[in-house]
């Protein structure tokens, strides 16, 4: 019995506030104890750090039944579950192995369809396959229903497909500017906004447009603009529209970044902790973002615990960008919690194993922390060898003109030279001050570089 309650607790710990808000709003429960349990579930899902245990005196069967009800209720509105169903049906139709019950559900979905569905394009394509299946078997009545649906929504499908294809060109510019601090993407903002606000467009295109509009807004620091759209999607999730755990987690992750950019750090931490509650393909990306914020706010112990919990995800990911980011933040967390020797060793091993990936993706982030680890360990000469070996001054000079650039690499290089006696005190400190004041005042870059310089103070003695 106790084990069953522990399983219920573990299940509810993965639930997200918008999910439990929907369940609480749309339940038709009559049993007072079940309602009380659901209210406790909703309260616990909102409070990321303050958990209230469930009442063990209530019949454990009620917990079991309530869990089953919650799972079914959420699955019924989960657009990703529906997509999986459509993919299964497509395979069964193409291989002539669809069963009567599957056909009954598909025909019922056509009769009850409300446009636009989230995965409207996939639904339309599956029905295109199903029409062939019906026609050759001379099932005239069902064929007429399917054919009428396809004819009615042909224009909407073409519009959605064209919009989906256009997003590829948009994405190229958006990602290039965000990841490499180059290119331009603002010209796409209005068209992306129109797609997201178009209630006749399918949900997938609207979601993809919002994600790209989020990147554009972050690139150009138009935070108020994207906040209004986040509030719209927030209301949709609470109503159970266009929902899946994956989409909801992505929303939390993006909202964390938004509030961090707006310097609303407690709200950012709240959404960041929600974003890492469930595990999915992008879990490591959300962990990295939350860890970065925690480190910036000097909550290094919490950051280290978070990163240690994601070690397996970092080992198994095929995404080099996320893995290198994880490693850099892990090294930083080790340094800030007084483990420089461990940071040096971990950095050495990682550089030997992944030097090509580091140089291709996030070399500036990795080498900033790795060189700092070497200097903390009194390895100034070795730091200079690393700088020469990987031609970091040349790489840094090529990146210096890009937005968001911080002169951390040349600063660490000069610090290493000074500690090796290759620069006089006067030369080093003059260069140090000049580099700090070269960044415009009252900017995020100036603030971040000043924080970085404060970390170097123990090495300036």
Tab-separated table of C-alpha atoms in Angstrom, residues 4-418:
chain	number	residue	atom	x	y	z
A	4	UNK	CA	1.438	2.515	-4.308
A	5	UNK	CA	1.364	5.944	-2.641
A	6	UNK	CA	5.045	6.482	-3.421
A	7	UNK	CA	4.309	5.707	-7.050
A	8	UNK	CA	1.450	8.196	-7.017
A	9	UNK	CA	3.746	10.849	-5.530
A	10	UNK	CA	6.420	10.146	-8.149
A	11	UNK	CA	3.781	10.422	-10.885
A	12	UNK	CA	2.462	13.764	-9.628
A	13	UNK	CA	5.983	15.191	-9.302
A	14	UNK	CA	6.206	15.038	-13.106
A	15	UNK	CA	2.931	16.882	-13.640
A	16	UNK	CA	3.084	20.500	-14.759
A	17	UNK	CA	0.978	23.408	-13.457
A	18	UNK	CA	-0.960	23.927	-16.679
A	19	UNK	CA	-1.834	20.237	-16.735
A	20	UNK	CA	-3.142	20.209	-13.196
A	21	UNK	CA	-4.966	23.514	-13.706
A	22	UNK	CA	-6.768	21.948	-16.672
A	23	UNK	CA	-7.625	18.833	-14.665
A	24	UNK	CA	-8.946	20.864	-11.760
A	25	UNK	CA	-11.038	23.042	-14.051
A	26	UNK	CA	-12.542	20.211	-16.100
A	27	UNK	CA	-13.111	17.422	-13.610
A	28	UNK	CA	-16.583	16.076	-12.833
A	29	UNK	CA	-15.611	14.303	-9.660
A	30	UNK	CA	-18.171	14.079	-6.885
A	31	UNK	CA	-16.187	12.305	-4.185
A	32	UNK	CA	-14.841	14.876	-1.700
A	33	UNK	CA	-11.671	12.940	-0.964
A	34	UNK	CA	-10.772	12.561	-4.651
A	35	UNK	CA	-11.354	16.291	-5.134
A	36	UNK	CA	-9.144	17.035	-2.113
A	37	UNK	CA	-6.374	14.861	-3.556
A	38	UNK	CA	-6.662	16.613	-6.931
A	39	UNK	CA	-6.471	20.016	-5.247
A	40	UNK	CA	-3.317	18.909	-3.412
A	41	UNK	CA	-1.847	17.661	-6.695
A	42	UNK	CA	-2.556	21.020	-8.318
A	43	UNK	CA	-1.036	22.920	-5.420
A	44	UNK	CA	2.126	20.771	-5.391
A	45	UNK	CA	2.616	21.137	-9.134
A	46	UNK	CA	2.675	24.930	-8.778
A	47	UNK	CA	5.095	24.995	-5.849
A	48	UNK	CA	8.459	23.949	-7.221
A	49	UNK	CA	10.268	23.898	-3.861
A	50	UNK	CA	7.540	23.349	-1.227
A	51	UNK	CA	5.912	19.898	-1.337
A	52	UNK	CA	3.012	18.885	0.934
A	53	UNK	CA	2.689	15.083	1.362
A	54	UNK	CA	-0.547	13.359	0.418
A	55	UNK	CA	-2.967	12.117	3.044
A	56	UNK	CA	-2.070	8.482	3.726
A	57	UNK	CA	-5.338	7.915	5.608
A	58	UNK	CA	-7.365	8.101	2.381
A	59	UNK	CA	-8.111	4.768	0.724
A	60	UNK	CA	-5.147	4.054	-1.557
A	61	UNK	CA	-7.492	2.780	-4.263
A	62	UNK	CA	-8.729	6.331	-4.700
A	63	UNK	CA	-5.167	7.436	-5.495
A	64	UNK	CA	-4.861	4.640	-8.032
A	65	UNK	CA	-8.169	5.487	-9.713
A	66	UNK	CA	-7.365	9.198	-9.727
A	67	UNK	CA	-3.995	8.592	-11.374
A	68	UNK	CA	-5.641	6.547	-14.125
A	69	UNK	CA	-8.226	9.283	-14.632
A	70	UNK	CA	-5.562	12.016	-14.858
A	71	UNK	CA	-3.502	10.031	-17.354
A	72	UNK	CA	-6.501	9.377	-19.604
A	73	UNK	CA	-7.779	12.946	-19.333
A	74	UNK	CA	-4.427	14.423	-20.381
A	75	UNK	CA	-3.851	11.829	-23.103
A	76	UNK	CA	-7.213	12.759	-24.623
A	77	UNK	CA	-6.039	16.337	-25.308
A	78	UNK	CA	-2.379	15.541	-26.044
A	79	UNK	CA	-1.719	16.537	-29.664
A	80	UNK	CA	1.463	14.432	-29.776
A	81	UNK	CA	-0.548	11.367	-28.775
A	82	UNK	CA	-2.889	12.121	-31.659
A	83	UNK	CA	0.069	12.458	-34.013
A	84	UNK	CA	1.369	9.043	-32.915
A	85	UNK	CA	-2.110	7.630	-33.590
A	86	UNK	CA	-2.123	9.124	-37.086
A	87	UNK	CA	1.315	7.699	-37.865
A	88	UNK	CA	0.169	4.256	-36.736
A	89	UNK	CA	-2.962	4.492	-38.868
A	90	UNK	CA	-0.938	5.595	-41.876
A	91	UNK	CA	1.278	2.517	-41.593
A	92	UNK	CA	-1.742	0.220	-41.203
A	93	UNK	CA	-3.529	1.764	-44.174
A	94	UNK	CA	-0.487	1.594	-46.460
A	95	UNK	CA	0.121	-2.055	-45.521
A	96	UNK	CA	-3.593	-3.017	-45.847
A	97	UNK	CA	-3.713	-4.112	-42.222
A	98	UNK	CA	-6.038	-1.562	-40.611
A	99	UNK	CA	-8.599	-3.086	-38.230
A	100	UNK	CA	-12.314	-2.344	-37.984
A	101	UNK	CA	-11.978	-0.460	-34.674
A	102	UNK	CA	-9.225	1.757	-36.107
A	103	UNK	CA	-11.432	2.581	-39.089
A	104	UNK	CA	-14.356	3.349	-36.838
A	105	UNK	CA	-12.260	5.802	-34.838
A	106	UNK	CA	-10.866	7.422	-37.985
A	107	UNK	CA	-14.303	7.897	-39.565
A	108	UNK	CA	-15.572	9.317	-36.275
A	109	UNK	CA	-12.616	11.750	-36.215
A	110	UNK	CA	-13.632	13.003	-39.660
A	111	UNK	CA	-17.239	13.568	-38.617
A	112	UNK	CA	-16.203	15.444	-35.449
A	113	UNK	CA	-13.271	17.362	-36.916
A	114	UNK	CA	-12.969	21.031	-35.951
A	115	UNK	CA	-10.656	23.058	-38.146
A	116	UNK	CA	-7.851	23.807	-37.692
A	117	UNK	CA	-6.395	20.852	-35.805
A	118	UNK	CA	-2.837	20.976	-34.523
A	119	UNK	CA	-1.597	18.226	-36.850
A	120	UNK	CA	-4.065	19.052	-39.608
A	121	UNK	CA	-1.507	18.423	-42.372
A	122	UNK	CA	-0.755	14.885	-41.176
A	123	UNK	CA	-4.488	14.177	-40.727
A	124	UNK	CA	-5.117	15.353	-44.292
A	125	UNK	CA	-2.271	13.210	-45.664
A	126	UNK	CA	-3.480	10.095	-43.832
A	127	UNK	CA	-6.956	10.612	-45.284
A	128	UNK	CA	-5.379	10.889	-48.731
A	129	UNK	CA	-3.967	7.383	-48.231
A	130	UNK	CA	-7.259	6.170	-46.789
A	131	UNK	CA	-9.159	7.434	-49.843
A	132	UNK	CA	-7.085	5.145	-52.075
A	133	UNK	CA	-7.723	2.271	-49.660
A	134	UNK	CA	-11.494	2.814	-49.803
A	135	UNK	CA	-11.812	3.522	-53.497
A	136	UNK	CA	-10.208	0.304	-54.730
A	137	UNK	CA	-12.470	-1.655	-52.392
A	138	UNK	CA	-15.604	0.106	-53.683
A	139	UNK	CA	-16.656	1.333	-50.224
A	140	UNK	CA	-18.639	4.177	-51.699
A	141	UNK	CA	-20.240	5.662	-48.610
A	142	UNK	CA	-17.014	5.931	-46.578
A	143	UNK	CA	-15.147	7.039	-49.706
A	144	UNK	CA	-17.631	9.880	-50.202
A	145	UNK	CA	-17.112	11.079	-46.615
A	146	UNK	CA	-13.317	11.078	-46.961
A	147	UNK	CA	-13.329	12.578	-50.436
A	148	UNK	CA	-15.625	15.386	-49.333
A	149	UNK	CA	-13.317	16.212	-46.413
A	150	UNK	CA	-10.265	16.319	-48.699
A	151	UNK	CA	-12.043	18.532	-51.236
A	152	UNK	CA	-13.371	20.883	-48.548
A	153	UNK	CA	-9.954	21.364	-46.919
A	154	UNK	CA	-7.728	21.198	-50.021
A	155	UNK	CA	-7.075	24.943	-50.054
A	156	UNK	CA	-6.353	25.005	-46.321
A	157	UNK	CA	-3.902	22.116	-46.733
A	158	UNK	CA	-2.057	23.855	-49.577
A	159	UNK	CA	-1.827	27.006	-47.484
A	160	UNK	CA	-0.486	25.119	-44.483
A	161	UNK	CA	2.019	23.185	-46.565
A	162	UNK	CA	3.321	26.332	-48.243
A	163	UNK	CA	3.620	28.041	-44.861
A	164	UNK	CA	5.475	25.034	-43.448
A	165	UNK	CA	7.946	25.070	-46.340
A	166	UNK	CA	8.518	28.836	-45.997
A	167	UNK	CA	9.495	28.366	-42.374
A	168	UNK	CA	12.616	26.531	-43.509
A	169	UNK	CA	14.057	29.668	-45.105
A	170	UNK	CA	13.088	31.708	-42.063
A	171	UNK	CA	14.717	29.233	-39.693
A	172	UNK	CA	18.041	29.442	-41.514
A	173	UNK	CA	18.336	33.175	-40.811
A	174	UNK	CA	16.967	32.953	-37.276
A	175	UNK	CA	19.248	30.160	-36.093
A	176	UNK	CA	22.286	31.662	-37.810
A	177	UNK	CA	21.850	34.926	-35.933
A	178	UNK	CA	21.069	33.280	-32.588
A	179	UNK	CA	23.781	30.610	-32.578
A	180	UNK	CA	26.606	32.414	-34.398
A	181	UNK	CA	25.776	36.028	-33.570
A	182	UNK	CA	25.750	36.854	-37.261
A	183	UNK	CA	23.270	37.504	-40.053
A	184	UNK	CA	19.914	39.218	-39.733
A	185	UNK	CA	16.425	37.941	-38.904
A	186	UNK	CA	14.284	40.938	-37.966
A	187	UNK	CA	12.752	41.100	-41.443
A	188	UNK	CA	10.811	37.932	-40.590
A	189	UNK	CA	9.211	39.210	-37.384
A	190	UNK	CA	5.950	40.526	-38.845
A	191	UNK	CA	5.299	37.525	-41.075
A	192	UNK	CA	5.971	35.128	-38.200
A	193	UNK	CA	3.646	37.132	-35.986
A	194	UNK	CA	0.891	36.981	-38.622
A	195	UNK	CA	1.171	33.195	-38.813
A	196	UNK	CA	1.006	32.806	-35.049
A	197	UNK	CA	-2.035	35.064	-34.728
A	198	UNK	CA	-3.866	33.422	-37.672
A	199	UNK	CA	-6.602	31.323	-36.058
A	200	UNK	CA	-7.324	29.604	-39.385
A	201	UNK	CA	-3.763	28.266	-39.625
A	202	UNK	CA	-3.037	24.798	-38.256
A	203	UNK	CA	-1.583	24.581	-34.775
A	204	UNK	CA	1.773	23.127	-35.847
A	205	UNK	CA	2.583	26.062	-38.134
A	206	UNK	CA	1.461	28.522	-35.470
A	207	UNK	CA	3.669	26.841	-32.883
A	208	UNK	CA	6.686	26.734	-35.209
A	209	UNK	CA	6.154	30.408	-36.040
A	210	UNK	CA	6.052	31.316	-32.338
A	211	UNK	CA	9.295	29.454	-31.618
A	212	UNK	CA	11.047	31.334	-34.412
A	213	UNK	CA	9.491	34.639	-33.400
A	214	UNK	CA	10.833	33.982	-29.903
A	215	UNK	CA	14.368	33.616	-31.267
A	216	UNK	CA	14.000	36.781	-33.355
A	217	UNK	CA	12.682	38.733	-30.365
A	218	UNK	CA	15.547	37.512	-28.186
A	219	UNK	CA	18.063	38.404	-30.906
A	220	UNK	CA	16.729	41.974	-31.007
A	221	UNK	CA	15.768	42.271	-27.318
A	222	UNK	CA	12.097	42.852	-28.119
A	223	UNK	CA	11.032	41.208	-24.889
A	224	UNK	CA	7.689	42.946	-24.371
A	225	UNK	CA	6.571	41.940	-27.840
A	226	UNK	CA	7.049	38.211	-27.266
A	227	UNK	CA	5.683	38.365	-23.712
A	228	UNK	CA	2.228	39.255	-25.046
A	229	UNK	CA	2.277	36.155	-27.253
A	230	UNK	CA	3.464	33.973	-24.389
A	231	UNK	CA	0.474	35.122	-22.380
A	232	UNK	CA	-1.786	34.019	-25.248
A	233	UNK	CA	-0.324	30.541	-25.396
A	234	UNK	CA	-0.431	30.370	-21.610
A	235	UNK	CA	-4.216	30.740	-21.704
A	236	UNK	CA	-4.488	28.135	-24.467
A	237	UNK	CA	-2.573	25.573	-22.405
A	238	UNK	CA	-4.798	26.186	-19.376
A	239	UNK	CA	-7.818	25.493	-21.587
A	240	UNK	CA	-6.246	22.304	-22.914
A	241	UNK	CA	-5.752	23.634	-26.449
A	242	UNK	CA	-2.694	22.749	-28.561
A	243	UNK	CA	-1.268	20.911	-25.567
A	244	UNK	CA	1.344	18.227	-25.135
A	245	UNK	CA	3.915	17.786	-22.344
A	246	UNK	CA	6.663	18.476	-24.899
A	247	UNK	CA	5.138	21.751	-26.078
A	248	UNK	CA	4.375	22.852	-22.538
A	249	UNK	CA	7.936	22.150	-21.391
A	250	UNK	CA	9.304	24.095	-24.360
A	251	UNK	CA	7.074	27.013	-23.370
A	252	UNK	CA	8.479	26.936	-19.822
A	253	UNK	CA	12.041	26.844	-21.169
A	254	UNK	CA	11.492	29.838	-23.434
A	255	UNK	CA	9.671	31.722	-20.718
A	256	UNK	CA	12.625	31.178	-18.407
A	257	UNK	CA	14.923	32.799	-20.972
A	258	UNK	CA	12.514	35.692	-21.463
A	259	UNK	CA	12.336	36.556	-17.764
A	260	UNK	CA	16.098	36.143	-17.402
A	261	UNK	CA	16.623	38.650	-20.209
A	262	UNK	CA	14.174	40.983	-18.453
A	263	UNK	CA	16.152	40.467	-15.220
A	264	UNK	CA	13.107	39.037	-13.496
A	265	UNK	CA	15.250	36.326	-12.012
A	266	UNK	CA	12.880	34.678	-9.537
A	267	UNK	CA	10.241	34.238	-12.236
A	268	UNK	CA	12.937	32.937	-14.565
A	269	UNK	CA	14.037	30.369	-11.980
A	270	UNK	CA	10.432	29.293	-11.458
A	271	UNK	CA	9.882	28.534	-15.133
A	272	UNK	CA	13.356	27.053	-15.460
A	273	UNK	CA	12.668	24.534	-12.704
A	274	UNK	CA	9.410	23.596	-14.402
A	275	UNK	CA	11.218	23.112	-17.721
A	276	UNK	CA	13.480	20.397	-16.275
A	277	UNK	CA	10.730	18.551	-14.426
A	278	UNK	CA	10.023	16.105	-17.242
A	279	UNK	CA	12.542	14.299	-19.468
A	280	UNK	CA	12.408	14.688	-23.237
A	281	UNK	CA	14.776	15.199	-26.179
A	282	UNK	CA	15.550	18.814	-25.198
A	283	UNK	CA	15.979	18.114	-21.473
A	284	UNK	CA	19.733	18.814	-21.541
A	285	UNK	CA	19.136	22.136	-23.311
A	286	UNK	CA	16.764	23.225	-20.530
A	287	UNK	CA	19.204	21.992	-17.856
A	288	UNK	CA	22.002	24.041	-19.411
A	289	UNK	CA	19.921	27.203	-19.488
A	290	UNK	CA	18.798	26.814	-15.893
A	291	UNK	CA	22.322	25.965	-14.711
A	292	UNK	CA	23.696	29.029	-16.498
A	293	UNK	CA	21.190	31.254	-14.708
A	294	UNK	CA	21.864	29.644	-11.328
A	295	UNK	CA	25.600	30.187	-11.777
A	296	UNK	CA	25.042	33.807	-12.748
A	297	UNK	CA	23.028	34.271	-9.533
A	298	UNK	CA	25.751	32.605	-7.420
A	299	UNK	CA	23.583	29.576	-6.642
A	300	UNK	CA	26.432	27.283	-7.559
A	301	UNK	CA	25.535	24.389	-5.247
A	302	UNK	CA	22.080	24.109	-6.783
A	303	UNK	CA	23.598	24.388	-10.256
A	304	UNK	CA	26.074	21.596	-9.544
A	305	UNK	CA	23.340	19.293	-8.215
A	306	UNK	CA	21.228	19.996	-11.290
A	307	UNK	CA	24.115	19.261	-13.653
A	308	UNK	CA	25.145	16.100	-11.830
A	309	UNK	CA	21.592	14.840	-12.213
A	310	UNK	CA	21.865	15.307	-15.979
A	311	UNK	CA	25.174	13.477	-16.450
A	312	UNK	CA	23.603	10.531	-18.230
A	313	UNK	CA	21.719	12.809	-20.607
A	314	UNK	CA	24.997	14.593	-21.428
A	315	UNK	CA	26.760	11.288	-22.129
A	316	UNK	CA	24.075	9.965	-24.475
A	317	UNK	CA	23.078	13.108	-26.391
A	318	UNK	CA	24.069	13.374	-30.058
A	319	UNK	CA	23.769	17.169	-29.891
A	320	UNK	CA	27.332	18.495	-29.617
A	321	UNK	CA	26.142	22.056	-28.955
A	322	UNK	CA	24.238	20.963	-25.841
A	323	UNK	CA	26.949	18.566	-24.664
A	324	UNK	CA	29.700	21.197	-24.864
A	325	UNK	CA	27.468	23.714	-23.112
A	326	UNK	CA	26.814	21.177	-20.360
A	327	UNK	CA	30.538	20.533	-19.928
A	328	UNK	CA	31.386	24.230	-19.707
A	329	UNK	CA	28.718	24.882	-17.083
A	330	UNK	CA	29.770	21.784	-15.165
A	331	UNK	CA	33.373	23.021	-15.087
A	332	UNK	CA	32.167	26.422	-13.911
A	333	UNK	CA	30.052	24.843	-11.173
A	334	UNK	CA	33.048	22.798	-10.011
A	335	UNK	CA	35.202	25.936	-9.877
A	336	UNK	CA	32.611	27.935	-7.991
A	337	UNK	CA	32.127	25.169	-5.426
A	338	UNK	CA	35.860	24.953	-4.682
A	339	UNK	CA	36.812	21.955	-6.869
A	340	UNK	CA	39.457	23.390	-9.276
A	341	UNK	CA	41.446	20.134	-9.465
A	342	UNK	CA	38.366	18.183	-10.486
A	343	UNK	CA	37.475	20.899	-13.009
A	344	UNK	CA	40.951	20.749	-14.572
A	345	UNK	CA	40.863	16.960	-14.837
A	346	UNK	CA	37.375	16.908	-16.341
A	347	UNK	CA	38.286	19.658	-18.808
A	348	UNK	CA	41.470	17.829	-19.859
A	349	UNK	CA	39.589	14.616	-20.577
A	350	UNK	CA	36.852	16.367	-22.486
A	351	UNK	CA	39.243	18.386	-24.631
A	352	UNK	CA	41.163	15.248	-25.612
A	353	UNK	CA	37.963	13.431	-26.562
A	354	UNK	CA	36.021	16.207	-28.305
A	355	UNK	CA	38.483	18.827	-29.550
A	356	UNK	CA	36.947	18.930	-33.065
A	357	UNK	CA	33.418	19.412	-31.724
A	358	UNK	CA	34.579	22.098	-29.283
A	359	UNK	CA	36.328	24.089	-32.010
A	360	UNK	CA	33.320	23.769	-34.309
A	361	UNK	CA	30.583	24.713	-31.880
A	362	UNK	CA	31.152	26.450	-28.520
A	363	UNK	CA	34.881	26.985	-28.320
A	364	UNK	CA	34.607	30.428	-26.675
A	365	UNK	CA	32.410	29.170	-23.823
A	366	UNK	CA	34.492	26.046	-23.220
A	367	UNK	CA	37.942	27.641	-23.350
A	368	UNK	CA	36.892	30.545	-21.124
A	369	UNK	CA	36.094	28.146	-18.296
A	370	UNK	CA	38.862	25.658	-19.060
A	371	UNK	CA	41.585	28.344	-19.080
A	372	UNK	CA	40.201	29.724	-15.841
A	373	UNK	CA	40.459	26.232	-14.322
A	374	UNK	CA	44.100	25.981	-15.396
A	375	UNK	CA	44.886	29.385	-13.897
A	376	UNK	CA	43.138	28.493	-10.647
A	377	UNK	CA	45.414	25.439	-10.501
A	378	UNK	CA	48.525	27.572	-11.024
A	379	UNK	CA	49.003	26.278	-14.574
A	380	UNK	CA	49.654	29.623	-16.316
A	381	UNK	CA	52.357	28.243	-18.619
A	382	UNK	CA	50.087	25.390	-19.671
A	383	UNK	CA	47.254	27.843	-20.283
A	384	UNK	CA	49.522	29.771	-22.678
A	385	UNK	CA	50.395	26.553	-24.528
A	386	UNK	CA	46.690	25.789	-24.945
A	387	UNK	CA	46.065	29.330	-26.247
A	388	UNK	CA	48.839	28.958	-28.837
A	389	UNK	CA	47.962	25.390	-29.820
A	390	UNK	CA	44.341	26.166	-30.630
A	391	UNK	CA	45.084	29.647	-32.068
A	392	UNK	CA	42.582	31.231	-29.717
A	393	UNK	CA	43.694	34.864	-30.347
A	394	UNK	CA	42.890	34.473	-34.069
A	395	UNK	CA	39.537	32.898	-33.327
A	396	UNK	CA	38.754	35.595	-30.797
A	397	UNK	CA	39.648	38.423	-33.175
A	398	UNK	CA	37.288	36.970	-35.793
A	399	UNK	CA	34.456	36.875	-33.240
A	400	UNK	CA	35.090	40.276	-31.640
A	401	UNK	CA	32.707	42.167	-33.944
A	402	UNK	CA	29.717	39.947	-33.192
A	403	UNK	CA	26.897	41.034	-30.848
A	404	UNK	CA	27.217	39.655	-27.324
A	405	UNK	CA	30.985	39.218	-27.584
A	406	UNK	CA	32.943	39.275	-24.313
A	407	UNK	CA	36.748	39.666	-24.276
A	408	UNK	CA	37.283	36.798	-21.833
A	409	UNK	CA	39.885	34.936	-23.906
A	410	UNK	CA	42.338	37.877	-24.325
A	411	UNK	CA	41.846	38.766	-20.674
A	412	UNK	CA	42.758	35.233	-19.554
A	413	UNK	CA	45.672	35.202	-22.005
A	414	UNK	CA	47.106	38.396	-20.547
A	415	UNK	CA	46.488	37.140	-17.024
A	416	UNK	CA	48.497	33.999	-17.825
A	417	UNK	CA	51.300	36.084	-19.366
A	418	UNK	CA	51.354	38.375	-16.324
